[in-house]
mmCIF file of C-alpha atoms in Angstrom:
data_model
loop_
_atom_site.group_PDB
_atom_site.id
_atom_site.type_symbol
_atom_site.label_atom_id
_atom_site.label_comp_id
_atom_site.label_asym_id
_atom_site.label_seq_id
_atom_site.Cartn_x
_atom_site.Cartn_y
_atom_site.Cartn_z
ATOM 1 C CA MET A 1 -97.677 -62.680 -37.069
ATOM 2 C CA ALA A 2 -95.367 -65.697 -37.040
ATOM 3 C CA THR A 3 -94.615 -67.379 -33.725
ATOM 4 C CA PHE A 4 -90.985 -67.692 -32.699
ATOM 5 C CA PRO A 5 -89.458 -69.647 -29.804
ATOM 6 C CA ILE A 6 -88.675 -67.729 -26.634
ATOM 7 C CA LEU A 7 -85.049 -66.572 -26.597
ATOM 8 C CA ARG A 8 -83.088 -65.581 -23.524
ATOM 9 C CA ALA A 9 -80.696 -62.835 -24.600
ATOM 10 C CA THR A 10 -78.421 -63.136 -21.578
ATOM 11 C CA PRO A 11 -74.779 -62.060 -22.035
ATOM 12 C CA ALA A 12 -72.517 -65.052 -22.357
ATOM 13 C CA THR A 13 -70.263 -63.685 -19.620
ATOM 14 C CA LEU A 14 -72.977 -64.291 -17.007
ATOM 15 C CA GLN A 15 -72.786 -67.787 -15.591
ATOM 16 C CA ARG A 16 -74.862 -67.758 -12.404
ATOM 17 C CA PRO A 17 -78.359 -69.263 -12.711
ATOM 18 C CA ARG A 18 -81.369 -66.956 -12.970
ATOM 19 C CA LYS A 19 -85.060 -67.446 -12.535
ATOM 20 C CA ARG A 20 -87.043 -67.299 -15.746
ATOM 21 C CA ALA A 21 -88.824 -63.954 -16.033
ATOM 22 C CA LYS A 22 -92.558 -63.683 -16.429
ATOM 23 C CA GLN A 23 -93.292 -63.230 -20.130
ATOM 24 C CA THR A 24 -94.743 -59.759 -20.759
ATOM 25 C CA SER A 25 -93.402 -58.947 -24.221
ATOM 26 C CA LEU A 26 -95.352 -59.622 -27.384
ATOM 27 C CA THR A 27 -92.370 -59.080 -29.632
ATOM 28 C CA LEU A 28 -90.811 -61.659 -31.892
ATOM 29 C CA PHE A 29 -87.904 -61.626 -29.440
ATOM 30 C CA PRO A 30 -90.031 -62.303 -26.339
ATOM 31 C CA THR A 31 -87.435 -62.103 -23.553
ATOM 32 C CA ALA A 32 -84.969 -59.228 -23.384
ATOM 33 C CA ALA A 33 -81.558 -59.163 -21.792
ATOM 34 C CA ARG A 34 -81.177 -59.284 -18.030
ATOM 35 C CA HIS A 35 -77.936 -57.832 -16.783
ATOM 36 C CA GLY A 36 -75.821 -57.987 -13.725
ATOM 37 C CA ASN A 37 -72.183 -57.071 -14.185
ATOM 38 C CA CYS A 38 -72.266 -57.860 -17.880
ATOM 39 C CA GLU A 39 -68.877 -56.556 -18.880
ATOM 40 C CA SER A 40 -65.371 -57.173 -17.676
ATOM 41 C CA PRO A 41 -63.483 -54.120 -16.353
ATOM 42 C CA CYS A 42 -61.536 -53.707 -19.578
ATOM 43 C CA GLU A 43 -64.478 -53.812 -21.980
ATOM 44 C CA ALA A 44 -65.333 -50.132 -21.606
ATOM 45 C CA SER A 45 -61.727 -49.058 -22.133
ATOM 46 C CA ALA A 46 -60.250 -47.897 -25.385
ATOM 47 C CA PRO A 47 -59.197 -50.446 -28.005
ATOM 48 C CA PRO A 48 -55.522 -50.711 -28.913
ATOM 49 C CA LEU A 49 -54.365 -48.814 -31.949
ATOM 50 C CA ALA A 50 -54.643 -50.969 -35.043
ATOM 51 C CA PRO A 51 -52.772 -50.737 -38.338
ATOM 52 C CA SER A 52 -54.666 -49.203 -41.204
ATOM 53 C CA GLN A 53 -56.831 -51.620 -43.166
ATOM 54 C CA ARG A 54 -56.835 -49.657 -46.407
ATOM 55 C CA THR A 55 -57.517 -51.946 -49.311
ATOM 56 C CA ARG A 56 -55.397 -50.028 -51.843
ATOM 57 C CA PRO A 57 -52.113 -48.061 -51.789
ATOM 58 C CA ALA A 58 -52.508 -44.315 -51.205
ATOM 59 C CA THR A 59 -51.234 -43.566 -54.717
ATOM 60 C CA GLU A 60 -54.264 -45.365 -56.206
ATOM 61 C CA LEU A 61 -56.883 -43.588 -54.099
ATOM 62 C CA VAL A 62 -59.170 -40.807 -55.281
ATOM 63 C CA GLY A 63 -61.648 -38.356 -53.757
ATOM 64 C CA ILE A 64 -62.292 -38.504 -50.035
ATOM 65 C CA ALA A 65 -60.160 -41.652 -49.697
ATOM 66 C CA ARG A 66 -57.132 -39.831 -51.051
ATOM 67 C CA LEU A 67 -57.758 -36.836 -48.802
ATOM 68 C CA ALA A 68 -58.036 -39.120 -45.798
ATOM 69 C CA ALA A 69 -54.835 -40.980 -46.680
ATOM 70 C CA SER A 70 -52.935 -37.683 -46.810
ATOM 71 C CA SER A 71 -54.494 -36.267 -43.621
ATOM 72 C CA PRO A 72 -51.888 -35.600 -40.929
ATOM 73 C CA CYS A 73 -52.262 -37.318 -37.577
ATOM 74 C CA ALA A 74 -52.935 -34.577 -35.032
ATOM 75 C CA ASP A 75 -53.049 -36.702 -31.901
ATOM 76 C CA ALA A 76 -53.313 -40.225 -30.552
ATOM 77 C CA LYS A 77 -54.809 -41.047 -27.169
ATOM 78 C CA ARG A 78 -57.286 -43.413 -25.546
ATOM 79 C CA GLY A 79 -56.445 -45.955 -28.239
ATOM 80 C CA THR A 80 -57.702 -43.560 -30.922
ATOM 81 C CA GLU A 81 -55.932 -41.644 -33.684
ATOM 82 C CA TYR A 82 -57.151 -38.199 -34.768
ATOM 83 C CA PHE A 83 -56.519 -36.884 -38.272
ATOM 84 C CA LEU A 84 -57.106 -33.429 -39.753
ATOM 85 C CA LEU A 85 -59.249 -33.880 -42.870
ATOM 86 C CA PRO A 86 -59.386 -31.116 -45.498
ATOM 87 C CA VAL A 87 -62.906 -30.704 -46.911
ATOM 88 C CA ARG A 88 -64.539 -28.243 -49.269
ATOM 89 C CA SER A 89 -67.829 -27.894 -47.446
ATOM 90 C CA ILE A 90 -69.434 -28.527 -44.066
ATOM 91 C CA LEU A 91 -73.073 -28.708 -45.139
ATOM 92 C CA ASN A 92 -73.811 -31.866 -47.104
ATOM 93 C CA HIS A 93 -76.771 -32.236 -49.433
ATOM 94 C CA CYS A 94 -78.748 -35.387 -48.669
ATOM 95 C CA ASP A 95 -80.940 -36.937 -51.340
ATOM 96 C CA SER A 96 -82.401 -39.954 -49.556
ATOM 97 C CA GLU A 97 -85.962 -41.131 -49.036
ATOM 98 C CA ARG A 98 -84.910 -42.599 -45.680
ATOM 99 C CA VAL A 99 -84.523 -39.226 -43.968
ATOM 100 C CA PRO A 100 -86.876 -36.212 -43.668
ATOM 101 C CA PHE A 101 -84.259 -33.522 -44.334
ATOM 102 C CA ARG A 102 -81.977 -32.442 -47.156
ATOM 103 C CA TRP A 103 -78.992 -30.916 -45.362
ATOM 104 C CA THR A 104 -76.716 -32.582 -42.829
ATOM 105 C CA VAL A 105 -73.669 -31.583 -40.812
ATOM 106 C CA ASN A 106 -71.175 -34.056 -39.353
ATOM 107 C CA PRO A 107 -68.115 -32.251 -37.960
ATOM 108 C CA TYR A 108 -66.252 -35.559 -37.663
ATOM 109 C CA ARG A 109 -65.854 -38.765 -39.640
ATOM 110 C CA GLY A 110 -65.842 -41.749 -37.331
ATOM 111 C CA CYS A 111 -67.121 -41.792 -33.760
ATOM 112 C CA GLU A 112 -65.171 -42.672 -30.655
ATOM 113 C CA PHE A 113 -68.205 -43.884 -28.693
ATOM 114 C CA GLY A 114 -67.860 -47.252 -30.448
ATOM 115 C CA CYS A 115 -71.529 -48.283 -30.393
ATOM 116 C CA HIS A 116 -71.574 -51.867 -31.633
ATOM 117 C CA TYR A 117 -74.810 -51.362 -33.573
ATOM 118 C CA CYS A 118 -73.797 -48.127 -35.323
ATOM 119 C CA TYR A 119 -75.178 -48.104 -38.876
ATOM 120 C CA ALA A 120 -72.683 -45.461 -40.079
ATOM 121 C CA ARG A 121 -69.609 -47.695 -40.104
ATOM 122 C CA TYR A 122 -69.965 -47.931 -43.873
ATOM 123 C CA THR A 123 -68.905 -44.278 -44.199
ATOM 124 C CA HIS A 124 -65.323 -45.264 -43.347
ATOM 125 C CA GLU A 125 -65.348 -47.557 -46.361
ATOM 126 C CA TYR A 126 -65.587 -44.467 -48.581
ATOM 127 C CA MET A 127 -62.100 -43.675 -47.287
ATOM 128 C CA GLU A 128 -60.904 -47.226 -48.081
ATOM 129 C CA LEU A 129 -60.890 -48.058 -44.369
ATOM 130 C CA ASP A 130 -62.422 -51.039 -42.618
ATOM 131 C CA GLY A 131 -65.678 -50.327 -40.801
ATOM 132 C CA ASN A 132 -64.128 -51.734 -37.627
ATOM 133 C CA GLU A 133 -61.818 -48.710 -37.569
ATOM 134 C CA PHE A 134 -64.796 -46.375 -37.204
ATOM 135 C CA GLU A 135 -64.055 -45.711 -33.524
ATOM 136 C CA SER A 136 -60.250 -45.846 -33.650
ATOM 137 C CA LYS A 137 -59.566 -43.473 -36.576
ATOM 138 C CA ILE A 138 -61.388 -40.159 -36.181
ATOM 139 C CA TYR A 139 -61.179 -37.504 -38.899
ATOM 140 C CA VAL A 140 -61.683 -33.899 -37.821
ATOM 141 C CA LYS A 141 -62.916 -31.632 -40.588
ATOM 142 C CA GLN A 142 -60.542 -28.706 -40.936
ATOM 143 C CA ASP A 143 -61.665 -25.073 -40.910
ATOM 144 C CA ALA A 144 -65.152 -26.118 -39.819
ATOM 145 C CA GLY A 145 -66.150 -22.642 -38.650
ATOM 146 C CA PRO A 146 -65.157 -20.593 -41.722
ATOM 147 C CA LEU A 147 -66.524 -23.235 -44.102
ATOM 148 C CA ALA A 148 -69.807 -23.370 -42.212
ATOM 149 C CA GLY A 149 -70.108 -19.589 -42.384
ATOM 150 C CA ARG A 150 -69.631 -19.682 -46.139
ATOM 151 C CA ASP A 151 -72.040 -22.589 -46.638
ATOM 152 C CA LEU A 152 -74.758 -20.992 -44.522
ATOM 153 C CA ALA A 153 -74.762 -17.956 -46.803
ATOM 154 C CA ASN A 154 -75.753 -20.071 -49.799
ATOM 155 C CA GLU A 155 -79.313 -19.508 -50.944
ATOM 156 C CA LYS A 156 -79.749 -23.233 -51.611
ATOM 157 C CA ILE A 157 -80.199 -23.895 -47.909
ATOM 158 C CA TRP A 158 -82.516 -20.977 -47.161
ATOM 159 C CA GLY A 159 -85.266 -22.224 -44.898
ATOM 160 C CA GLU A 160 -84.234 -25.882 -45.143
ATOM 161 C CA HIS A 161 -83.842 -28.083 -42.094
ATOM 162 C CA ILE A 162 -80.204 -28.736 -41.147
ATOM 163 C CA ALA A 163 -79.567 -31.900 -39.130
ATOM 164 C CA ILE A 164 -76.343 -32.009 -37.095
ATOM 165 C CA GLY A 165 -75.067 -35.433 -36.043
ATOM 166 C CA THR A 166 -76.736 -37.794 -38.494
ATOM 167 C CA ALA A 167 -73.801 -40.205 -38.834
ATOM 168 C CA THR A 168 -71.256 -39.321 -36.161
ATOM 169 C CA ASP A 169 -71.784 -37.753 -32.759
ATOM 170 C CA PRO A 170 -71.003 -34.015 -32.754
ATOM 171 C CA TYR A 171 -70.158 -34.195 -29.029
ATOM 172 C CA GLN A 172 -67.886 -37.229 -29.036
ATOM 173 C CA PRO A 173 -64.637 -36.905 -26.994
ATOM 174 C CA ALA A 174 -62.771 -35.325 -29.916
ATOM 175 C CA GLU A 175 -64.956 -32.235 -29.543
ATOM 176 C CA ARG A 176 -63.215 -31.327 -26.276
ATOM 177 C CA GLU A 177 -59.891 -30.989 -28.064
ATOM 178 C CA PHE A 178 -60.839 -29.844 -31.558
ATOM 179 C CA GLY A 179 -64.084 -27.888 -31.069
ATOM 180 C CA ALA A 180 -65.370 -28.360 -34.622
ATOM 181 C CA THR A 181 -69.006 -28.548 -33.490
ATOM 182 C CA ARG A 182 -68.812 -25.376 -31.444
ATOM 183 C CA ALA A 183 -67.149 -23.528 -34.322
ATOM 184 C CA ILE A 184 -70.096 -24.445 -36.566
ATOM 185 C CA LEU A 185 -72.671 -23.472 -33.946
ATOM 186 C CA GLU A 186 -70.975 -20.095 -33.483
ATOM 187 C CA GLN A 187 -71.557 -19.410 -37.167
ATOM 188 C CA MET A 188 -75.204 -20.429 -36.829
ATOM 189 C CA ALA A 189 -75.628 -18.058 -33.899
ATOM 190 C CA GLU A 190 -74.735 -15.167 -36.201
ATOM 191 C CA ARG A 191 -77.701 -15.884 -38.482
ATOM 192 C CA GLU A 192 -81.446 -15.843 -38.100
ATOM 193 C CA GLY A 193 -84.294 -17.946 -39.397
ATOM 194 C CA LEU A 194 -82.374 -21.226 -39.461
ATOM 195 C CA ASN A 195 -84.055 -24.570 -38.757
ATOM 196 C CA VAL A 196 -81.536 -26.764 -36.924
ATOM 197 C CA SER A 197 -81.572 -30.035 -34.996
ATOM 198 C CA ILE A 198 -78.751 -31.666 -33.038
ATOM 199 C CA THR A 199 -78.612 -35.381 -32.198
ATOM 200 C CA THR A 200 -76.117 -36.652 -29.637
ATOM 201 C CA LYS A 201 -75.465 -39.312 -27.013
ATOM 202 C CA SER A 202 -73.368 -36.943 -24.925
ATOM 203 C CA ASN A 203 -74.090 -34.683 -21.975
ATOM 204 C CA GLN A 204 -71.224 -32.541 -23.301
ATOM 205 C CA VAL A 205 -73.957 -30.660 -25.157
ATOM 206 C CA MET A 206 -74.565 -28.819 -21.862
ATOM 207 C CA ARG A 207 -71.262 -27.029 -22.398
ATOM 208 C CA ASP A 208 -72.893 -25.088 -25.222
ATOM 209 C CA ILE A 209 -76.204 -24.210 -23.566
ATOM 210 C CA GLY A 210 -75.392 -20.503 -23.681
ATOM 211 C CA LEU A 211 -74.594 -20.717 -27.387
ATOM 212 C CA LEU A 212 -77.679 -22.819 -28.085
ATOM 213 C CA LYS A 213 -79.835 -20.215 -26.351
ATOM 214 C CA ARG A 214 -78.425 -17.572 -28.671
ATOM 215 C CA ILE A 215 -79.289 -19.708 -31.699
ATOM 216 C CA ALA A 216 -82.783 -20.440 -30.377
ATOM 217 C CA GLN A 217 -83.485 -16.723 -29.952
ATOM 218 C CA ARG A 218 -83.155 -16.159 -33.711
ATOM 219 C CA SER A 219 -83.796 -19.567 -35.255
ATOM 220 C CA THR A 220 -85.693 -22.831 -34.744
ATOM 221 C CA LEU A 221 -83.553 -25.254 -32.738
ATOM 222 C CA SER A 222 -84.181 -28.701 -31.261
ATOM 223 C CA VAL A 223 -81.854 -31.138 -29.492
ATOM 224 C CA ASN A 224 -82.278 -34.926 -29.464
ATOM 225 C CA LEU A 225 -80.588 -37.065 -26.826
ATOM 226 C CA SER A 226 -80.192 -40.605 -28.151
ATOM 227 C CA ILE A 227 -80.779 -43.149 -25.348
ATOM 228 C CA THR A 228 -81.249 -46.853 -26.008
ATOM 229 C CA THR A 229 -81.762 -48.047 -22.423
ATOM 230 C CA VAL A 230 -81.752 -46.729 -18.864
ATOM 231 C CA ARG A 231 -79.767 -49.787 -17.737
ATOM 232 C CA THR A 232 -76.263 -48.487 -17.159
ATOM 233 C CA ARG A 233 -74.426 -51.783 -17.584
ATOM 234 C CA LEU A 234 -76.344 -52.737 -20.686
ATOM 235 C CA ALA A 235 -75.654 -49.305 -22.172
ATOM 236 C CA ARG A 236 -71.945 -49.736 -21.403
ATOM 237 C CA LEU A 237 -71.959 -53.074 -23.185
ATOM 238 C CA LEU A 238 -73.705 -51.751 -26.296
ATOM 239 C CA GLU A 239 -72.126 -48.273 -26.326
ATOM 240 C CA PRO A 240 -68.712 -48.789 -24.677
ATOM 241 C CA ARG A 241 -67.569 -45.158 -24.465
ATOM 242 C CA ALA A 242 -70.759 -43.121 -24.537
ATOM 243 C CA PRO A 243 -71.887 -41.231 -21.404
ATOM 244 C CA ARG A 244 -74.206 -43.047 -19.002
ATOM 245 C CA PRO A 245 -77.962 -42.912 -19.726
ATOM 246 C CA ASP A 246 -78.663 -40.941 -16.541
ATOM 247 C CA LEU A 247 -76.199 -38.272 -17.633
ATOM 248 C CA ARG A 248 -78.001 -37.968 -20.946
ATOM 249 C CA LEU A 249 -81.354 -37.577 -19.188
ATOM 250 C CA GLU A 250 -79.771 -34.892 -16.996
ATOM 251 C CA ALA A 251 -78.737 -33.123 -20.197
ATOM 252 C CA VAL A 252 -82.347 -33.186 -21.408
ATOM 253 C CA ARG A 253 -83.459 -31.609 -18.141
ATOM 254 C CA ALA A 254 -80.758 -28.935 -18.307
ATOM 255 C CA LEU A 255 -81.671 -28.046 -21.889
ATOM 256 C CA ARG A 256 -85.367 -27.796 -21.046
ATOM 257 C CA GLU A 257 -84.688 -25.633 -17.989
ATOM 258 C CA ALA A 258 -82.700 -23.329 -20.276
ATOM 259 C CA GLY A 259 -85.744 -23.027 -22.541
ATOM 260 C CA ILE A 260 -84.313 -25.155 -25.358
ATOM 261 C CA ALA A 261 -86.570 -27.658 -27.146
ATOM 262 C CA ALA A 262 -85.291 -31.157 -26.362
ATOM 263 C CA GLY A 263 -86.464 -34.759 -26.466
ATOM 264 C CA VAL A 264 -85.369 -38.392 -26.367
ATOM 265 C CA LEU A 265 -84.758 -40.747 -29.285
ATOM 266 C CA ALA A 266 -84.825 -44.444 -28.385
ATOM 267 C CA MET A 267 -82.708 -45.266 -31.404
ATOM 268 C CA PRO A 268 -82.033 -47.934 -32.183
ATOM 269 C CA ILE A 269 -84.368 -50.307 -30.383
ATOM 270 C CA VAL A 270 -82.312 -53.506 -30.462
ATOM 271 C CA PRO A 271 -84.427 -56.671 -30.892
ATOM 272 C CA GLY A 272 -84.206 -59.041 -27.961
ATOM 273 C CA ILE A 273 -81.935 -56.700 -26.025
ATOM 274 C CA THR A 274 -83.595 -53.289 -25.460
ATOM 275 C CA ASP A 275 -87.127 -53.932 -26.756
ATOM 276 C CA ARG A 276 -88.833 -55.377 -23.697
ATOM 277 C CA ALA A 277 -92.022 -53.507 -22.728
ATOM 278 C CA GLU A 278 -90.796 -52.766 -19.204
ATOM 279 C CA ASP A 279 -87.490 -51.389 -20.450
ATOM 280 C CA LEU A 280 -89.061 -49.077 -23.006
ATOM 281 C CA ASP A 281 -91.583 -47.957 -20.402
ATOM 282 C CA ALA A 282 -88.756 -47.056 -18.015
ATOM 283 C CA LEU A 283 -87.037 -45.078 -20.752
ATOM 284 C CA ALA A 284 -90.199 -43.174 -21.692
ATOM 285 C CA ARG A 285 -90.903 -42.473 -18.026
ATOM 286 C CA GLY A 286 -87.347 -41.172 -17.610
ATOM 287 C CA ALA A 287 -87.856 -38.914 -20.618
ATOM 288 C CA ARG A 288 -91.059 -37.550 -19.087
ATOM 289 C CA ASP A 289 -89.394 -36.964 -15.730
ATOM 290 C CA ALA A 290 -86.560 -35.085 -17.465
ATOM 291 C CA GLN A 291 -89.176 -32.780 -19.058
ATOM 292 C CA ALA A 292 -88.523 -34.091 -22.564
ATOM 293 C CA GLN A 293 -90.973 -32.763 -25.135
ATOM 294 C CA TRP A 294 -90.928 -35.819 -27.377
ATOM 295 C CA PHE A 295 -90.097 -39.494 -27.442
ATOM 296 C CA ALA A 296 -89.462 -41.490 -30.611
ATOM 297 C CA GLY A 297 -87.946 -44.852 -31.487
ATOM 298 C CA ASN A 298 -86.880 -46.910 -34.479
ATOM 299 C CA VAL A 299 -85.823 -50.549 -34.728
ATOM 300 C CA LEU A 300 -82.195 -51.455 -35.380
ATOM 301 C CA PHE A 301 -81.061 -51.077 -39.000
ATOM 302 C CA LEU A 302 -77.831 -52.784 -40.066
ATOM 303 C CA MET A 303 -75.857 -51.856 -43.160
ATOM 304 C CA PRO A 304 -73.488 -54.616 -44.351
ATOM 305 C CA ALA A 305 -70.462 -53.025 -42.660
ATOM 306 C CA SER A 306 -72.404 -52.796 -39.412
ATOM 307 C CA LEU A 307 -73.651 -56.361 -39.699
ATOM 308 C CA ARG A 308 -70.090 -57.636 -40.095
ATOM 309 C CA HIS A 309 -69.186 -55.905 -36.846
ATOM 310 C CA PHE A 310 -72.366 -56.622 -34.888
ATOM 311 C CA LEU A 311 -72.703 -60.354 -35.481
ATOM 312 C CA PRO A 312 -69.384 -61.302 -33.797
ATOM 313 C CA PHE A 313 -70.356 -59.061 -30.874
ATOM 314 C CA LEU A 314 -73.706 -60.820 -30.702
ATOM 315 C CA ASP A 315 -72.065 -64.251 -30.879
ATOM 316 C CA ALA A 316 -69.845 -63.348 -27.919
ATOM 317 C CA LYS A 317 -72.368 -61.586 -25.695
ATOM 318 C CA PHE A 318 -75.834 -62.784 -26.772
ATOM 319 C CA PRO A 319 -75.241 -66.122 -28.523
ATOM 320 C CA LYS A 320 -78.853 -67.254 -28.161
ATOM 321 C CA LEU A 321 -79.931 -64.395 -30.408
ATOM 322 C CA SER A 322 -77.374 -65.073 -33.137
ATOM 323 C CA ARG A 323 -79.473 -67.463 -35.201
ATOM 324 C CA GLN A 324 -82.521 -65.191 -35.224
ATOM 325 C CA TYR A 325 -80.447 -62.151 -36.177
ATOM 326 C CA ARG A 326 -78.876 -63.987 -39.077
ATOM 327 C CA ALA A 327 -82.328 -65.011 -40.268
ATOM 328 C CA TRP A 328 -83.621 -61.451 -39.996
ATOM 329 C CA TYR A 329 -80.635 -59.356 -41.032
ATOM 330 C CA GLY A 330 -78.645 -61.732 -43.203
ATOM 331 C CA ARG A 331 -80.348 -60.581 -46.408
ATOM 332 C CA HIS A 332 -82.023 -57.327 -45.412
ATOM 333 C CA GLY A 333 -80.933 -54.364 -43.335
ATOM 334 C CA ASN A 334 -84.245 -54.227 -41.472
ATOM 335 C CA ALA A 335 -86.178 -56.445 -39.098
ATOM 336 C CA PRO A 336 -89.468 -57.884 -40.462
ATOM 337 C CA ASP A 337 -92.396 -55.537 -41.031
ATOM 338 C CA GLY A 338 -94.521 -57.196 -38.362
ATOM 339 C CA TYR A 339 -91.954 -56.635 -35.657
ATOM 340 C CA ARG A 340 -91.356 -53.027 -36.672
ATOM 341 C CA LYS A 341 -95.084 -52.293 -36.659
ATOM 342 C CA GLU A 342 -95.359 -53.762 -33.189
ATOM 343 C CA ILE A 343 -92.539 -51.571 -31.888
ATOM 344 C CA THR A 344 -94.044 -48.497 -33.566
ATOM 345 C CA ALA A 345 -97.342 -49.168 -31.787
ATOM 346 C CA ARG A 346 -95.570 -49.700 -28.480
ATOM 347 C CA VAL A 347 -93.711 -46.383 -28.780
ATOM 348 C CA GLU A 348 -96.948 -44.582 -29.667
ATOM 349 C CA ASN A 349 -98.672 -46.083 -26.623
ATOM 350 C CA LEU A 350 -95.848 -44.848 -24.416
ATOM 351 C CA ARG A 351 -96.144 -41.363 -25.868
ATOM 352 C CA GLN A 352 -99.820 -41.354 -25.007
ATOM 353 C CA LYS A 353 -99.201 -42.771 -21.528
ATOM 354 C CA TYR A 354 -96.609 -40.167 -20.555
ATOM 355 C CA GLY A 355 -97.910 -37.186 -22.509
ATOM 356 C CA LEU A 356 -94.932 -36.988 -24.843
ATOM 357 C CA GLY A 357 -95.014 -35.725 -28.409
ATOM 358 C CA SER A 358 -93.428 -37.097 -31.544
ATOM 359 C CA ARG A 359 -90.432 -35.381 -33.069
ATOM 360 C CA PRO A 360 -90.826 -31.644 -33.773
ATOM 361 C CA ASP A 361 -91.889 -30.271 -37.119
ATOM 362 C CA ARG A 362 -88.990 -29.995 -39.550
ATOM 363 C CA GLY A 363 -90.783 -28.015 -42.206
ATOM 364 C CA ALA A 364 -88.928 -25.437 -44.215
ATOM 365 C CA ASN A 365 -88.888 -21.829 -43.039
ATOM 366 C CA ARG A 366 -89.076 -19.881 -46.272
ATOM 367 C CA SER A 367 -89.060 -16.525 -44.491
ATOM 368 C CA TRP A 368 -85.309 -16.664 -43.979
ATOM 369 C CA LYS A 369 -83.172 -14.333 -46.078
ATOM 370 C CA SER A 370 -79.407 -14.166 -46.192
ATOM 371 C CA PRO A 371 -76.745 -12.475 -48.339
ATOM 372 C CA GLN A 372 -76.128 -14.519 -51.453
ATOM 373 C CA LEU A 373 -72.797 -16.143 -52.003
ATOM 374 C CA GLN A 374 -72.272 -18.494 -54.905
ATOM 375 C CA LEU A 375 -70.331 -21.624 -54.087
ATOM 376 C CA GLY A 376 -70.238 -25.275 -54.984
ATOM 377 C CA LEU A 377 -71.482 -27.509 -52.188
ATOM 378 C CA ASN A 378 -70.951 -31.181 -51.547
ATOM 379 C CA GLN A 379 -67.538 -31.445 -53.130
ATOM 380 C CA GLY A 380 -64.626 -33.542 -51.993
ATOM 381 C CA GLY A 381 -66.386 -36.890 -51.759
ATOM 382 C CA GLU A 382 -68.870 -35.924 -49.074
ATOM 383 C CA THR A 383 -71.990 -38.028 -48.638
ATOM 384 C CA CYS A 384 -75.348 -37.042 -47.230
ATOM 385 C CA LEU A 385 -74.682 -38.870 -43.983
ATOM 386 C CA ALA A 386 -70.925 -38.494 -43.606
#
């Protein structure tokens, strides 16, 4: 493995001198971030509303972009605008070698949590919007419940794994007002033999524990809490409006005590920032203490739209990492193979240390039967991750 110079990924806002930490990491980014009060009071607040960055007039748009341009604004608060998006289906067929499932559900387009590393910013570009508007323009899929009920009756999805929250968080703040996720889950609770997973950064999932228990009684259900670090201030810097890490671990505990399968996803592991051995150990230990059944992690992946957003953030907060990131991610979306293999081994060692499993089996359940209803899925410009 190539040798790289030691980098101190300290936020640029910190000025007071610090003692150099003992080197314990073997990663290509040897020294991770060390945080005091790493954000100013306003950094975690909502961004101001910005004018639309559509690249073409609405009259020239087609497909999902045209639908989005004609979507009425239902509300505006916290520096975010909410639009009602008409869609033809809720279940989206996913044909990608990158993911181990074929059906996805994302009740919203865009995500208010505003994670700086979010790979899914590119999905706003399908609507002719700038990826930087991903957290300020949220599109709520209309009639989510009835459409989900219709889609779930289609024989194409019999026994297939359905992943909820692959691109946008199903329990982002918009869920409190619009309830699209709950409407979909209520339809799932009426069926049996489903194979469903939910991935979220929010402890709001505890609101639906009763409903999730109903689903789990008749179907296979698992819930993933995405947690990148147990450091509250670092999490606030990276994920400005997501719930605190301790609240997410409390959600894991609550789900497990309710008898629901739940685990922790350390995704993404951000090179030089959240990858230090001690930090990952603390996260795995927290998962164990919260009774999580599994612990998994993947290294940061940056699509072009995400890279355009992340690099200025990095320049402002972690300038000493900027050069290495440009060398790694400037031409490819992934970090080098050697680094990723090292992180994979580290995560596996932590699983062994704390008695945690890998992610649950997502195999198809071919025993499920449901009334047939012919319909066309994946219309209206939907993508497998949108």
